[in-house]
Every structure is written in C-alpha cells, then in structure tokens.
Coordinates of C-alpha atoms and ligand atoms in Angstrom, one line a residue:
M1 CA -14.3 153.3 13.3
R2 CA -12.3 150.4 12.2
S3 CA -9.5 152.5 10.8
S4 CA -9.2 154.6 13.9
T5 CA -8.8 151.4 16.0
L6 CA -6.1 150.4 13.6
L7 CA -4.4 153.7 13.9
A8 CA -4.5 153.6 17.7
L9 CA -3.0 150.1 17.6
T10 CA -0.3 151.1 15.2
A11 CA 0.6 154.1 17.3
H12 CA 0.8 151.8 20.4
V13 CA 3.1 149.4 18.6
L14 CA 5.3 152.1 17.4
T15 CA 5.7 153.6 20.8
A16 CA 6.6 150.2 22.3
A17 CA 9.1 149.5 19.5
A18 CA 10.7 152.9 20.0
L19 CA 11.1 152.1 23.7
V20 CA 13.1 149.0 23.0
A21 CA 15.8 151.5 22.1
K22 CA 16.3 154.3 19.7
D23 CA 19.6 152.6 18.8
G24 CA 18.3 149.1 18.9
K25 CA 20.8 147.9 21.5
T26 CA 20.7 150.1 24.7
G27 CA 19.0 148.6 27.6
K28 CA 18.6 145.0 26.3
L29 CA 20.8 143.8 29.1
P30 CA 21.0 145.1 32.7
A31 CA 23.1 148.3 32.9
L32 CA 26.7 148.1 34.3
G33 CA 28.5 151.1 35.7
F34 CA 29.1 153.4 38.6
N35 CA 26.8 155.8 40.5
S36 CA 27.9 158.4 43.0
W37 CA 25.1 158.0 45.7
N38 CA 26.2 155.1 47.8
A39 CA 29.8 156.3 47.7
F40 CA 29.5 160.1 48.2
R41 CA 25.9 161.1 48.7
C42 CA 25.7 164.9 48.0
D43 CA 29.4 165.4 48.5
I44 CA 30.2 165.3 44.7
H45 CA 32.6 167.0 42.4
E46 CA 33.6 166.4 38.8
D47 CA 36.9 165.1 40.0
K48 CA 35.3 162.2 41.7
F49 CA 33.5 161.2 38.5
L50 CA 36.7 161.5 36.5
I51 CA 38.6 159.4 39.1
A52 CA 35.8 156.8 38.9
A53 CA 36.0 156.8 35.1
Q54 CA 39.7 156.4 35.0
E55 CA 39.6 153.6 37.6
I56 CA 36.9 151.8 35.7
I57 CA 39.5 151.6 32.9
D58 CA 42.7 151.1 34.9
L59 CA 41.2 148.4 37.1
G60 CA 39.9 146.4 34.1
L61 CA 36.2 147.2 34.9
K62 CA 35.5 148.6 31.5
D63 CA 36.9 145.5 29.9
A64 CA 34.6 143.5 32.2
G65 CA 31.6 145.5 30.8
Y66 CA 31.0 148.5 33.1
E67 CA 30.3 151.5 31.0
Y68 CA 28.1 154.1 32.7
I69 CA 29.4 156.9 35.0
N70 CA 26.3 158.1 36.7
I71 CA 25.8 161.4 38.6
D72 CA 23.2 161.1 41.3
D73 CA 21.4 163.9 43.2
C74 CA 22.9 167.3 44.1
W75 CA 24.5 168.2 40.8
S76 CA 22.5 171.4 40.0
L77 CA 21.8 174.8 41.4
L78 CA 18.8 175.2 43.7
S79 CA 16.8 177.1 41.1
R80 CA 16.2 177.0 37.4
D81 CA 17.3 179.7 35.0
N82 CA 14.6 182.4 35.3
A83 CA 14.4 183.0 31.6
T84 CA 15.0 179.6 30.0
K85 CA 13.6 177.5 32.8
R86 CA 16.6 175.2 32.4
I87 CA 18.2 173.3 35.3
Q88 CA 21.6 174.8 35.8
P89 CA 24.7 172.8 36.7
D90 CA 26.5 173.9 39.9
L91 CA 29.7 175.2 38.4
E92 CA 31.5 174.8 41.7
K93 CA 31.0 171.1 41.5
F94 CA 31.2 170.9 37.7
P95 CA 33.4 173.7 36.5
D96 CA 32.9 173.0 32.8
G97 CA 29.2 172.2 33.3
I98 CA 27.7 168.7 32.9
S99 CA 28.5 168.9 29.2
G100 CA 32.2 169.4 30.0
T101 CA 32.2 166.3 32.3
A102 CA 30.3 164.4 29.6
D103 CA 33.0 165.2 27.0
K104 CA 35.7 164.0 29.3
V105 CA 33.9 160.8 30.2
H106 CA 33.1 160.2 26.5
A107 CA 36.7 160.7 25.6
L108 CA 37.5 157.7 27.8
G109 CA 35.0 155.6 25.8
L110 CA 32.5 155.6 28.7
K111 CA 28.9 156.9 29.0
I112 CA 27.5 159.4 31.4
G113 CA 24.3 159.4 33.4
I114 CA 22.3 162.2 35.1
Y115 CA 19.6 162.2 37.8
S116 CA 16.3 164.0 38.3
D117 CA 13.0 163.5 39.9
A118 CA 9.3 163.1 38.8
G119 CA 8.2 165.7 41.4
D120 CA 8.7 169.4 42.2
L121 CA 12.1 168.8 43.9
T122 CA 14.6 166.0 44.0
C123 CA 15.0 164.0 47.3
A124 CA 17.8 166.4 48.3
G125 CA 15.8 169.5 47.4
Y126 CA 17.1 170.4 44.0
P127 CA 14.8 171.2 41.1
G128 CA 12.7 168.3 39.9
S129 CA 11.5 167.7 36.3
L130 CA 7.7 167.4 36.7
G131 CA 6.2 169.9 34.3
Y132 CA 9.6 170.6 32.8
E133 CA 10.1 167.2 31.1
E134 CA 10.7 168.5 27.5
I135 CA 13.1 171.3 28.6
D136 CA 15.1 168.9 30.7
A137 CA 15.3 166.1 28.2
E138 CA 16.4 168.6 25.6
T139 CA 19.0 170.0 27.9
W140 CA 20.5 166.6 28.7
D141 CA 20.5 165.6 25.1
E142 CA 22.4 168.8 24.3
W143 CA 24.9 168.1 27.1
G144 CA 25.5 164.6 25.7
V145 CA 23.9 162.6 28.5
D146 CA 23.3 158.8 28.0
Y147 CA 21.3 157.7 31.0
L148 CA 18.7 159.1 33.4
K149 CA 17.9 157.9 36.9
Y150 CA 14.4 159.4 37.7
D151 CA 13.5 159.5 41.3
N152 CA 10.1 159.9 43.1
C153 CA 10.4 162.5 45.9
N154 CA 8.3 165.6 46.5
V155 CA 5.3 164.7 44.3
P156 CA 2.7 167.5 44.5
T157 CA -0.6 166.5 46.0
N158 CA -2.6 166.9 42.8
W159 CA -0.3 164.2 41.3
T160 CA -0.9 161.7 44.1
D161 CA -2.3 158.3 43.0
E162 CA -6.0 157.6 43.6
Y163 CA -5.0 154.2 45.1
Q164 CA -1.8 153.4 47.1
Y165 CA 0.6 150.5 46.6
W166 CA 3.8 150.9 48.5
P167 CA 5.5 147.5 48.5
E168 CA 6.8 147.9 52.1
Y169 CA 3.2 147.6 53.2
W170 CA 2.6 144.4 51.1
Y171 CA 3.2 141.3 53.1
G172 CA 2.8 138.6 50.5
D173 CA -0.6 137.7 51.7
H174 CA -2.2 141.0 52.4
E175 CA -1.8 144.7 51.9
D176 CA -1.9 147.2 54.7
Q177 CA -1.6 150.5 53.0
V178 CA -1.0 152.9 55.9
G179 CA -2.8 156.1 55.0
G180 CA -3.8 155.0 51.5
T181 CA -6.6 153.1 49.8
P182 CA -5.6 149.7 48.2
A183 CA -6.7 149.4 44.6
P184 CA -9.8 147.3 43.7
A185 CA -9.0 143.9 42.1
G186 CA -8.1 144.3 38.4
Y187 CA -7.0 147.9 38.7
D188 CA -4.7 148.9 35.8
W189 CA -1.7 150.6 37.4
S190 CA -0.5 151.8 34.0
T191 CA -3.3 154.4 34.3
S192 CA -2.1 155.7 37.7
K193 CA -0.8 159.2 37.9
T194 CA 2.6 157.8 38.9
A195 CA 2.7 155.9 35.5
L196 CA 1.7 159.2 33.8
R197 CA 4.4 161.1 35.5
Y198 CA 7.0 158.6 34.4
N199 CA 5.6 158.3 30.9
R200 CA 5.8 162.1 30.4
M201 CA 9.6 161.8 30.8
R202 CA 9.7 158.7 28.6
D203 CA 8.1 160.6 25.8
A204 CA 10.4 163.6 26.3
L205 CA 13.5 161.3 26.2
L206 CA 12.3 159.5 23.1
A207 CA 11.9 162.8 21.3
Q208 CA 15.6 163.5 21.6
S209 CA 18.4 162.7 19.2
R210 CA 20.5 160.7 21.7
T211 CA 19.5 157.4 23.2
L212 CA 19.1 157.8 26.9
L213 CA 18.7 154.7 29.1
Y214 CA 15.7 155.4 31.3
S215 CA 16.0 154.1 34.9
L216 CA 12.8 154.5 36.9
C217 CA 13.4 155.0 40.7
N218 CA 9.9 154.9 42.3
W219 CA 10.8 152.2 44.8
G220 CA 8.3 149.6 43.5
H221 CA 5.4 151.9 44.2
S222 CA 2.2 151.8 42.1
H223 CA 3.2 148.3 40.8
V224 CA 5.8 149.8 38.5
E225 CA 6.8 146.2 37.4
Q226 CA 3.4 146.1 35.6
W227 CA 4.1 149.2 33.4
G228 CA 7.8 149.7 33.7
N229 CA 8.6 147.7 30.6
Q230 CA 6.5 150.1 28.5
T231 CA 8.1 153.1 30.2
G232 CA 11.8 152.5 30.7
Q233 CA 14.6 150.0 30.7
S234 CA 14.7 149.3 34.5
W235 CA 12.7 150.0 37.6
R236 CA 13.5 150.0 41.3
M237 CA 11.5 147.4 43.2
W238 CA 11.9 148.5 46.8
G239 CA 13.3 151.2 49.1
D240 CA 17.0 152.3 49.2
I241 CA 19.8 149.9 50.0
V242 CA 22.3 150.1 52.9
P243 CA 25.2 147.8 53.4
I244 CA 23.7 145.5 56.0
W245 CA 22.6 141.9 55.7
E246 CA 19.1 142.1 57.2
G247 CA 16.7 144.5 58.7
K248 CA 16.5 148.2 57.9
D249 CA 18.1 151.5 58.9
D250 CA 15.8 154.4 58.9
Y251 CA 14.3 154.4 55.4
S252 CA 16.8 152.1 53.9
W253 CA 17.1 148.3 53.8
G254 CA 19.4 145.4 54.1
F255 CA 20.0 142.7 51.4
M256 CA 17.5 140.1 52.7
P257 CA 14.4 142.3 52.7
I258 CA 15.3 143.5 49.1
I259 CA 15.8 140.0 47.8
N260 CA 12.7 138.7 49.6
H261 CA 10.5 141.2 47.8
G262 CA 12.2 141.1 44.4
V263 CA 11.7 137.3 44.1
F264 CA 7.9 137.7 44.0
F265 CA 8.2 139.7 40.8
L266 CA 10.8 138.0 38.7
E267 CA 8.5 137.2 35.8
W268 CA 8.3 140.9 34.9
S269 CA 12.0 141.1 34.2
N270 CA 13.6 140.0 30.9
F271 CA 15.4 141.5 27.9
W272 CA 14.9 145.3 27.6
G273 CA 13.2 145.8 31.0
H274 CA 14.8 144.8 34.4
N275 CA 13.7 144.8 38.0
D276 CA 16.3 147.0 39.8
L277 CA 17.3 145.8 43.3
D278 CA 19.2 149.2 43.8
M279 CA 22.8 150.1 43.4
L280 CA 25.6 148.0 44.8
E281 CA 27.1 148.4 48.2
V282 CA 30.1 146.2 47.4
G283 CA 33.1 147.8 49.2
N284 CA 30.9 149.7 51.8
G285 CA 30.0 149.1 55.4
N286 CA 31.2 146.1 57.3
L287 CA 30.2 143.3 54.9
T288 CA 31.9 140.0 55.3
A289 CA 33.4 138.4 52.2
E290 CA 30.5 136.0 52.2
E291 CA 27.9 138.8 52.3
T292 CA 29.6 140.6 49.5
R293 CA 29.5 137.5 47.3
T294 CA 25.8 137.0 48.1
H295 CA 24.9 140.6 47.4
F296 CA 26.7 140.7 44.1
G297 CA 25.9 137.1 43.1
I298 CA 22.1 137.4 43.8
W299 CA 21.8 140.9 42.2
A300 CA 23.5 139.5 39.1
A301 CA 21.5 136.2 39.1
L302 CA 18.2 138.2 39.4
K303 CA 19.3 140.4 36.4
S304 CA 19.4 143.6 38.3
P305 CA 21.4 146.5 36.9
L306 CA 24.9 146.5 38.6
L307 CA 26.0 150.0 39.5
I308 CA 29.1 150.2 41.6
G309 CA 28.7 152.5 44.6
T310 CA 32.0 152.7 46.3
P311 CA 35.1 154.9 45.8
L312 CA 37.1 152.9 43.3
D313 CA 40.5 154.5 44.1
V314 CA 40.5 152.8 47.5
I315 CA 38.5 149.6 46.7
P316 CA 40.0 146.5 48.4
E317 CA 41.4 143.9 46.1
E318 CA 38.9 141.2 47.2
D319 CA 35.9 143.5 46.5
L320 CA 37.3 144.4 43.1
A321 CA 37.6 140.7 42.3
V322 CA 34.0 140.1 43.1
L323 CA 32.9 143.1 40.8
K324 CA 35.1 141.7 38.0
N325 CA 34.1 138.0 38.3
W326 CA 33.6 137.2 34.7
E327 CA 31.4 134.2 35.2
I328 CA 28.9 136.0 37.4
L329 CA 28.8 139.0 35.0
A330 CA 28.4 136.7 32.0
F331 CA 25.2 135.2 33.6
N332 CA 23.8 138.8 34.2
Q333 CA 24.7 139.8 30.7
D334 CA 23.9 136.6 28.8
P335 CA 22.8 137.5 25.2
T336 CA 20.6 134.5 24.7
W337 CA 18.7 134.1 28.0
G338 CA 17.0 137.2 29.3
A339 CA 15.1 135.8 32.3
P340 CA 16.5 136.0 35.8
A341 CA 17.4 132.9 37.8
L342 CA 14.2 131.7 39.4
P343 CA 13.7 129.9 42.7
Y344 CA 13.3 126.1 42.1
K345 CA 13.0 125.4 45.8
W346 CA 12.6 127.8 48.8
G347 CA 14.7 127.0 51.8
I348 CA 14.0 127.7 55.4
N349 CA 10.3 128.5 54.9
P350 CA 7.6 126.9 52.7
A351 CA 7.6 128.1 49.0
W352 CA 6.3 131.6 48.5
T353 CA 6.6 132.7 52.1
W354 CA 7.2 136.5 52.2
N355 CA 9.9 136.7 54.9
Q356 CA 12.4 139.5 55.3
T357 CA 15.0 137.3 57.0
H358 CA 14.7 134.1 55.0
P359 CA 13.9 134.7 51.4
A360 CA 14.2 131.9 48.7
E361 CA 17.6 130.2 48.9
F362 CA 17.7 128.0 45.8
Y363 CA 17.7 129.5 42.3
S364 CA 18.5 128.2 38.8
G365 CA 18.6 129.8 35.4
G366 CA 20.0 129.3 31.9
S367 CA 22.7 130.9 29.9
E368 CA 24.4 130.1 26.6
R369 CA 27.0 128.2 28.7
G370 CA 24.7 125.8 30.6
I371 CA 22.5 125.8 33.7
H372 CA 23.4 127.8 36.7
V373 CA 22.5 127.1 40.3
F374 CA 22.7 129.7 43.1
M375 CA 22.3 128.5 46.7
M376 CA 22.2 131.1 49.4
N377 CA 22.7 130.5 53.1
T378 CA 20.5 132.9 55.0
L379 CA 21.5 131.5 58.4
N380 CA 24.1 132.8 60.8
K381 CA 26.0 129.5 60.7
T382 CA 27.8 127.2 58.3
V383 CA 25.4 124.7 56.6
T384 CA 25.7 122.2 53.8
K385 CA 23.4 122.8 50.9
S386 CA 22.8 120.3 48.1
A387 CA 22.2 121.0 44.5
V388 CA 20.1 118.0 43.6
W389 CA 19.8 117.4 39.8
G390 CA 16.3 116.0 40.0
E391 CA 15.0 119.2 41.6
I392 CA 16.6 121.6 39.1
P393 CA 14.6 122.5 35.9
G394 CA 16.4 121.2 32.8
L395 CA 18.5 118.6 34.6
K396 CA 17.7 114.9 34.8
A397 CA 17.8 113.0 38.1
G398 CA 20.5 110.4 38.1
K399 CA 22.4 111.8 35.1
K400 CA 26.1 112.7 35.4
Y401 CA 26.9 116.4 35.1
E402 CA 30.0 118.5 35.2
V403 CA 30.1 121.3 37.7
T404 CA 32.2 124.5 37.7
D405 CA 32.4 126.9 40.7
M406 CA 31.7 130.3 39.2
W407 CA 33.4 132.1 42.0
T408 CA 36.8 130.4 41.7
H409 CA 36.4 129.1 38.0
K410 CA 37.5 125.7 39.2
K411 CA 36.0 122.5 37.7
L412 CA 34.7 120.6 40.7
G413 CA 34.3 117.3 38.8
S414 CA 31.4 115.2 37.6
F415 CA 28.5 114.2 39.8
S416 CA 25.7 111.9 39.1
K417 CA 22.9 112.8 41.6
K418 CA 23.8 116.0 43.4
L419 CA 26.6 118.2 44.7
D420 CA 26.9 119.1 48.4
V421 CA 28.5 122.5 49.1
K422 CA 29.5 123.6 52.5
L423 CA 28.5 127.3 52.9
A424 CA 29.7 129.6 55.6
A425 CA 27.1 132.0 57.2
H426 CA 25.6 134.3 54.5
D427 CA 27.6 132.8 51.6
T428 CA 26.2 131.9 48.2
A429 CA 27.3 129.1 46.0
A430 CA 27.3 129.8 42.2
L431 CA 27.6 126.7 40.0
L432 CA 27.7 126.2 36.3
V433 CA 26.3 122.8 35.4
T434 CA 26.9 121.2 32.0
E435 CA 26.9 117.8 30.5
V436 CA 30.1 115.8 30.8
G437 CA 32.5 117.3 28.3
G438 CA 31.1 120.8 28.7
K439 CA 28.1 120.5 26.4
H440 CA 25.0 122.5 27.2
P441 CA 22.4 120.3 29.1
F442 CA 19.5 121.6 26.9
P443 CA 19.5 122.4 23.2
K444 CA 18.0 125.9 23.4
P445 CA 17.6 128.2 26.4
A446 CA 13.8 128.3 25.6
G447 CA 13.7 124.7 26.5
L448 CA 14.2 125.3 30.1
P449 CA 10.9 124.2 31.7
K450 CA 9.2 126.8 34.0
P451 CA 9.3 125.6 37.6
K452 CA 5.8 124.3 38.6
I453 CA 5.5 126.9 41.3
Y454 CA 5.5 129.6 38.6
E455 CA 2.8 127.8 36.6
T456 CA 0.5 128.0 39.5
K457 CA 1.5 131.5 40.5
P458 CA -1.7 133.7 40.5
K459 CA -1.9 137.1 38.9
R460 CA -1.5 139.1 42.0
W461 CA 1.5 137.2 43.1
L462 CA 0.1 135.9 46.3
A463 CA 1.5 132.8 47.9
P464 CA -0.5 129.9 46.4
E465 CA -1.2 128.4 49.8
L466 CA -2.8 131.8 50.8
I467 CA -5.3 131.9 47.9
Ligands
NAG1 C1 16.0 184.7 39.3 O1 15.8 183.7 40.3 C2 16.5 183.9 41.5 C3 16.4 182.7 42.3 O2 15.1 182.3 42.4 C4 16.0 185.2 42.1 O3 16.7 185.4 43.3 C5 16.1 186.3 41.2 O4 15.6 187.5 41.8 C6 15.5 186.1 39.9 N1 15.9 187.1 38.9 C7 15.0 187.7 38.1 C8 15.6 188.7 37.2 O5 13.9 187.4 38.2
NAG2 C1 -1.4 169.6 39.0 O1 -1.3 171.0 39.0 C2 -0.4 171.6 38.0 C3 -0.3 173.1 38.3 O2 -1.6 173.6 38.4 C4 -1.0 171.2 36.6 O3 -0.1 171.8 35.7 C5 -1.0 169.7 36.5 O4 -1.6 169.4 35.3 C6 -1.9 169.1 37.6 N1 -1.8 167.7 37.6 C7 -2.8 166.9 37.4 C8 -2.5 165.4 37.4 O5 -3.9 167.3 37.3
NAG3 C1 9.7 143.9 27.8 O1 9.6 144.4 26.5 C2 10.5 143.9 25.5 C3 10.4 144.6 24.3 O2 9.3 145.4 24.1 C4 10.1 142.4 25.4 O3 11.0 141.8 24.4 C5 10.2 141.7 26.7 O4 9.8 140.4 26.6 C6 9.3 142.4 27.8 N1 9.5 141.8 29.1 C7 8.6 141.1 29.7 C8 9.0 140.5 31.0 O5 7.5 140.9 29.2
NAG4 C1 30.5 149.2 60.8 O1 31.0 148.9 62.1 C2 31.3 150.1 62.8 C3 31.9 149.6 64.1 O2 31.2 148.6 64.7 C4 30.0 150.9 63.1 O3 30.3 152.1 63.8 C5 29.4 151.3 61.7 O4 28.2 151.9 61.9 C6 29.3 150.0 60.9 N1 28.8 150.4 59.5 C7 27.7 150.0 59.0 C8 27.4 150.6 57.6 O5 27.0 149.2 59.5
NAG5 C1 10.6 134.4 59.0 O1 11.0 133.1 59.0 C2 11.5 132.6 60.2 C3 12.0 131.1 60.0 O2 10.8 130.4 59.7 C4 10.6 132.8 61.4 O3 11.2 132.3 62.6 C5 10.2 134.2 61.5 O4 9.2 134.4 62.5 C6 9.6 134.7 60.2 N1 9.4 136.1 60.3 C7 8.2 136.7 60.1 C8 8.1 138.1 60.3 O5 7.2 136.0 59.9
NAG6 C1 22.1 136.7 63.0 O1 22.9 137.4 63.9 C2 22.6 138.7 64.0 C3 23.7 139.4 64.8 O2 23.9 138.7 66.0 C4 21.2 138.8 64.7 O3 20.8 140.2 64.9 C5 20.2 138.1 63.8 O4 18.9 138.1 64.4 C6 20.6 136.7 63.5 N1 19.8 136.2 62.5 C7 19.3 134.9 62.5 C8 18.4 134.5 61.4 O5 19.5 134.2 63.4

C-alpha cells in the first residue's frame, strides 16, 4: 500500500521534472520568434519561412533573442499516408519536405516549429493529431522540429468535456456557458477530456529524442491555466487576435479584451509555463505607433510568448524598432524574475472589474535591473498618468528614485514622490525605477511584496467585491 503510493508519487515527480525541459533550458522563458499565421494565413511556402529566417538575422532580431521560425496551419496534404498513417508535407509548398526546411533553418542557427491540432482536423481542415499522437511526434522528431503549436478545432463529440468553460462566456462575476454546463465548485479541470487530449501529445513529445517546446492553443478553454504548467510551456488564454484596439471581429479579438481577460490569471504564469496572449500583430492593420507600443509592451510585461506575425521583408522601421527594444525584451526574458508584471492599481474602473474596454492600467514587476512600471492609457484622449512611489510594491513613499524611459532608453532624472507622464491616446509608459546611482531598489527579486489585491484574491478569480 505504502510503497505503491510512493511509486505513484515518484512517477508524478519524474513526469513534472521531465516537463521542465528535456534539455533543462527550453521553455523557461517566454518563446521569441516568428509564426506565419498573422502574416500569411494559409498562403504559405517554404520561401516565406526562409525569407523570415534570413530577415530575423539581417534585421538583428536573432541578436535580440528571436529564435523560432514557426509554421502554422496548412503545411500538409489533406490526408495521411495510407500505409504509414503519417501526416505528409505538401511538397508544392515545401519542396524538400519539412525536414528540408528544418535543415535550412537550423543552418542559420535558428529553430523550427510545426503546427497540429488535438482533434480530427486542424482549423483549416488538414489532418489533426488526435489518436495519432505517437506517430506524429515521432515524425516531427525525425524531421528535426523544435516546437509544436497544438490547436483545438474539430474535436470529436466523444472527446467533448463533461463541463464547459469557455472564457468568452466568463464575465468576471458569473459564467454564462451558452450551450454547456458550468462545472461544480472545486471541479478539477486537469481531469477534463481536454486536458487528457493535450496530455496525450505531451507524453508523445516527451518520448522523443529532441526537445520540442509545447505550445497549447485551446483558447483558455477548460481552465487550461490550471493544468497547462504540467502539460506544456505556454497556453493560450483567449480567442485569436486581430490588429484592432478594442472589440472583436468575427471570432477574433482586439487588444483590450485580450488584456482584460489575461490579467485575471497572472498568478499561473512564471518560469517554465506562460500564459499566451496570442501572436503579435505588430506591423499589421492600421495600428497607431501608440497602439503598437501598448500591444508589444503589455504582451512583454505580462510575460507572453512574443511571436512576430508580419512579413519581415517589408516591416516599417518604427515597428522593427519596437520589436527590437532591448529593455522591453529584457523584462520579458529576465533570468531572475519569472512572474509577470502585476496590476498595483486598476485605472478607469474599480479594482478587479472585468471590462473589455478598460482593463487594468497600472502594472509593476521586478527584474534583475530594478522595478518596472507600465502605465497604459485606455482612453481615446491624451491623459497624464502618475507613477506614485508609495503605491508601487517595493518602492518607498517619499524616497528619491532614478527613472529611465524603457522606450527611448533616456534617463529622465531623479524624483522623490512620483513621476507624471503625459500619454497620448492608447499609449503605454514603460519605466525602469532604480535607487539613485542605479542600484536595485530591493536586494532580491523575491523580496517584492505581493500587492494586497492578490493576497485577497479568491481561488476562482472572482472580483473580491463580488464574493
Ligand atoms: C490512399 O488515400 C487516398 C486519399 O484518401 C485515396 O484516394 C486512395 O484511394 C488511397 N489509396 C489506397 C491504396 O488505399
Ligand atoms: C472516442 O472514440 C474513438 C474512436 O472510437 C476512441 O478511440 C476514443 O478512445 C474515444 N474517446 C474517448 C474519450 O472515449
Ligand atoms: C510551473 O512549473 C515550474 C516547473 O515545474 C515551476 O518552477 C513554476 O513555478 C510553475 N509555475 C507556477 C505558476 O506555478
Ligand atoms: C485599415 O483601414 C482600412 C481603410 O480604412 C480598412 O479598409 C481596413 O479594414 C483596416 N484594417 C484593419 C485590419 O482594421
Ligand atoms: C466598461 O467600463 C466603462 C467605464 O467605466 C463603462 O462605461 C462601460 O459600461 C463598461 N462596460 C461594460 C460592458 O460594463
Ligand atoms: C474610441 O474611439 C473609437 C473610434 O471612434 C470608438 O469606437 C470607441 O468607442 C472609443 N472608445 C472609448 C473608450 O471612448
């Protein structure tokens, strides 16, 4: 009895340890790279990936840390090989197969990612991997693949969850699961069929010789944040992104709804497992310079993976500068402080209001360099926002601190109470705060006190005033 319990415990610990990374380093920090979907949808060809890879190098993005060149949906033939049951690459799009593209990408010192789906078919109708996990993982391993994005379309009915949690029907204070039954209190989502589908692929990937970063894409369904860290290295929190500030477009969403939702689940993100706010739209649509800064700055501050989704051969200079901003990237990739920046104050609405137009506006977090403050203007007009030392965890009211603007890298000076920043519509201030002379304001990152609002945050992430 006792020894079988011990055995079970040991097995669990071993699985968890293996997940951290086969190679002991992959996935500790949010992934940086390129993905084809936001730039090209299904209109893909090897050339586009090789151009992206070359530009990643030529534009200095590799030096900035970007390393993955990820192929999204539509890379395969419509059916598996009849005899081997393997997914077959579309040789018109990838003349030398995926292994050929992988070799070329590896020769540039970069890594390559592939895409599949935990259902019968991918979202675009190509073969999915449900029921074929081992064959597919083995195939990708043989091709030299380094990363898997695993989508959630076309799930057969016998794999549908008993209870439904789709975050777009969660309003911060109540669930309204259209067409599904909300789970009873205390339900363990790691036992859901969705978790099982994703765990099957985890186990298949872990059995391979290569280390594949495993990126779950089930849109925050089935409370993936609660089991994602035992399953993969990142997990999507919400529906697909489009390059718009607020609102939605068909099934896809603007920045404000995505940030609004993500902020309620930040405690689940840390080293080795990251909430994914979806791939970047920097360079796409009609974003203003301010909106581009906010998109990239908040994605980085909340420790989302940062996957470029625009054609890099025609990227405007100012968008490239945002993607390469070393101070913003350094916060996202900080080796000592894994937690995302957390809201220390809300903004337009009372704390913990779930609102798709006005999410939290004031965030702070630690890095090995100091304390960072991010202030986002969700209004359509210019406002002045104040970073008040007494309100920011780790800073002392009335003490003099030195402030650097992370966007321009300019030292703004020393300030003893607060710093006022004028922010145009939809802009975000990103500030590094240190003691005068540049010393870190706290001795160890672990010393950063948790904001009070988090200490009182209940298990099910409801707004405290609503309990
Ligand atoms: C193999 O699969 C294709 C596509 O599904 C089908 O058209 C073909 O008849 C199959 N070939 C054999 C030998 O079964
Ligand atoms: C669903 O049906 C398939 C095919 O019959 C079977 O292999 C699979 O195990 C079933 N899934 C579940 C969760 O029962
Ligand atoms: C996720 O798992 C890793 C390693 O297993 C652990 O270090 C990390 O703290 C976990 N993240 C959270 C938010 O618990
Ligand atoms: C950008 O603006 C143009 C012209 O107003 C419009 O047609 C297009 O749909 C916009 N693109 C996006 C992604 O909003
Ligand atoms: C979001 O917040 C704004 C500002 O308080 C408010 O006017 C709006 O009604 C809120 N939206 C919803 C859906 O509650
Ligand atoms: C901001 O302006 C846009 C475009 O005019 C409008 O649709 C939106 O409702 C405005 N948002 C706020 C919060 O006022």
